[in-house]
Short mmCIF file of C-alpha atoms in Angstrom, two decimals:
data_model
loop_
_atom_site.label_atom_id
_atom_site.label_comp_id
_atom_site.label_asym_id
_atom_site.label_seq_id
_atom_site.Cartn_x
_atom_site.Cartn_y
_atom_site.Cartn_z
CA GLN A 15 55.68 294.03 178.71
CA VAL A 16 56.78 290.76 179.87
CA GLN A 17 60.40 289.67 179.34
CA LEU A 18 61.32 285.84 178.97
CA VAL A 19 64.78 284.28 179.43
CA GLU A 20 65.24 280.47 178.98
CA SER A 21 67.95 278.26 180.50
CA GLY A 22 69.16 275.02 181.10
CA GLY A 23 69.41 273.27 177.49
CA GLY A 24 72.05 270.89 176.81
CA LEU A 25 73.25 267.77 175.29
CA VAL A 26 72.19 264.80 177.00
CA GLN A 27 71.95 260.86 176.42
CA ALA A 28 68.68 259.28 175.75
CA GLY A 29 67.05 258.23 178.87
CA GLY A 30 68.59 261.16 180.71
CA SER A 31 67.08 264.17 182.34
CA LEU A 32 67.06 268.18 181.97
CA ARG A 33 65.40 270.73 183.60
CA LEU A 34 64.76 273.98 181.86
CA SER A 35 64.07 277.01 183.43
CA CYS A 36 62.12 280.34 182.18
CA ALA A 37 62.64 283.53 184.02
CA ALA A 38 60.00 286.26 183.46
CA SER A 39 60.49 289.77 184.54
CA GLY A 40 58.31 292.95 183.73
CA ARG A 41 54.39 292.77 184.23
CA THR A 42 54.35 289.23 185.11
CA SER A 43 51.48 289.73 187.65
CA SER A 44 49.28 290.38 184.09
CA THR A 45 50.14 286.85 182.94
CA TYR A 46 47.38 284.29 182.73
CA ALA A 47 49.54 281.32 181.89
CA MET A 48 52.95 280.20 180.70
CA GLY A 49 53.81 277.73 178.39
CA TRP A 50 56.62 275.70 176.78
CA PHE A 51 56.98 274.86 172.90
CA ARG A 52 59.73 273.38 170.79
CA GLN A 53 61.03 273.38 167.34
CA ALA A 54 62.97 270.65 165.35
CA PRO A 55 65.16 271.42 162.69
CA GLY A 56 63.02 271.40 159.44
CA LYS A 57 59.68 270.94 161.58
CA GLU A 58 57.04 273.63 162.91
CA ARG A 59 56.83 274.66 166.48
CA GLU A 60 55.07 272.37 168.60
CA PHE A 61 53.28 272.46 171.83
CA VAL A 62 55.17 270.74 174.83
CA ALA A 63 53.35 272.08 178.10
CA ALA A 64 51.53 274.70 179.75
CA THR A 65 50.21 275.92 183.05
CA THR A 66 47.83 278.79 184.51
CA SER A 67 49.30 281.17 186.97
CA THR A 68 46.98 279.36 189.81
CA GLY A 69 48.24 276.01 188.60
CA SER A 70 44.52 275.05 188.20
CA ILE A 71 44.82 274.03 184.38
CA THR A 72 47.98 272.12 183.17
CA ARG A 73 48.18 270.77 179.83
CA TYR A 74 50.84 268.43 178.06
CA ALA A 75 51.39 267.33 174.49
CA ASP A 76 50.86 263.50 174.31
CA SER A 77 54.10 263.08 173.33
CA VAL A 78 55.78 264.16 176.66
CA LYS A 79 53.11 262.87 179.07
CA GLY A 80 54.38 261.01 182.00
CA ARG A 81 58.02 262.17 181.18
CA PHE A 82 57.70 266.03 181.29
CA THR A 83 56.37 267.97 184.36
CA ILE A 84 55.72 271.77 184.07
CA SER A 85 55.70 273.86 187.39
CA ARG A 86 55.77 277.48 188.72
CA GLU A 87 57.84 278.89 191.61
CA TYR A 88 59.62 281.89 192.87
CA ALA A 89 56.17 283.91 193.19
CA LYS A 90 55.26 282.58 190.05
CA THR A 91 57.83 284.18 187.99
CA THR A 92 59.73 281.12 186.85
CA VAL A 93 58.41 278.27 185.09
CA LEU A 94 60.25 275.00 184.92
CA LEU A 95 60.01 272.07 182.50
CA GLN A 96 61.58 268.88 184.17
CA MET A 97 62.37 266.49 181.48
CA ASN A 98 62.85 262.83 182.08
CA SER A 99 63.36 259.69 179.66
CA LEU A 100 64.37 262.01 177.03
CA LYS A 101 64.39 260.43 173.63
CA PRO A 102 66.31 261.69 170.61
CA GLU A 103 62.91 263.06 168.97
CA ASP A 104 62.81 265.54 171.82
CA THR A 105 65.67 267.18 170.28
CA GLY A 106 65.07 271.01 169.46
CA ILE A 107 65.11 274.43 170.42
CA TYR A 108 62.60 274.80 173.45
CA TYR A 109 60.86 278.26 173.74
CA CYS A 110 59.11 279.67 176.85
CA ALA A 111 55.70 281.81 176.33
CA ALA A 112 53.56 283.80 178.33
CA SER A 113 49.74 284.25 177.72
CA LEU A 114 47.94 287.31 179.12
CA ARG A 115 44.37 285.68 178.91
CA ALA A 116 42.52 282.71 178.46
CA ARG A 117 43.00 281.17 175.24
CA ASP A 118 43.92 277.97 173.45
CA LEU A 119 47.28 277.35 175.28
CA ALA A 120 48.39 274.56 172.90
CA ARG A 121 48.38 276.88 170.00
CA SER A 122 51.26 279.66 169.43
CA TYR A 123 48.76 281.96 168.76
CA GLY A 124 47.47 281.75 172.43
CA TYR A 125 50.73 283.46 173.69
CA ASP A 126 51.59 287.11 173.78
CA TYR A 127 55.19 286.88 174.65
CA TRP A 128 58.26 284.62 173.69
CA GLY A 129 61.93 284.02 174.75
CA GLN A 130 64.81 283.13 172.50
CA GLY A 131 64.77 279.64 173.12
CA THR A 132 67.40 277.23 174.65
CA GLN A 133 68.71 274.03 172.88
CA VAL A 134 68.20 270.64 173.77
CA THR A 135 69.91 267.89 172.12
CA VAL A 136 69.42 264.14 173.26
CA SER A 137 71.81 261.69 171.36
CA SER A 138 70.87 258.01 170.92
#
């Protein structure tokens, strides 16, 4: 089992920045990759970014490329999402997820564990 707890969400004006953090506990040594997804009201959950435990593979959604950066630290048990130049359309609940094996990291089914989410609201 892997437990994930997100933090760092909040309210920010357009153009501002936030840094989300996801703390993993449990059998973290078994994780292959970790990722971030988000879900806006009335919309489906969508992929944001992902990185493997070695950092050899990193992927971003086209909508966040050049603005968001995913990274891992603290013995790879914490994954961060630095979000810059935020836009109102970035608003949503952001979820951290952990994958135990190599699958499509841009799809929800590629992950085995999920956090509870943290709210990000970007005002115009």
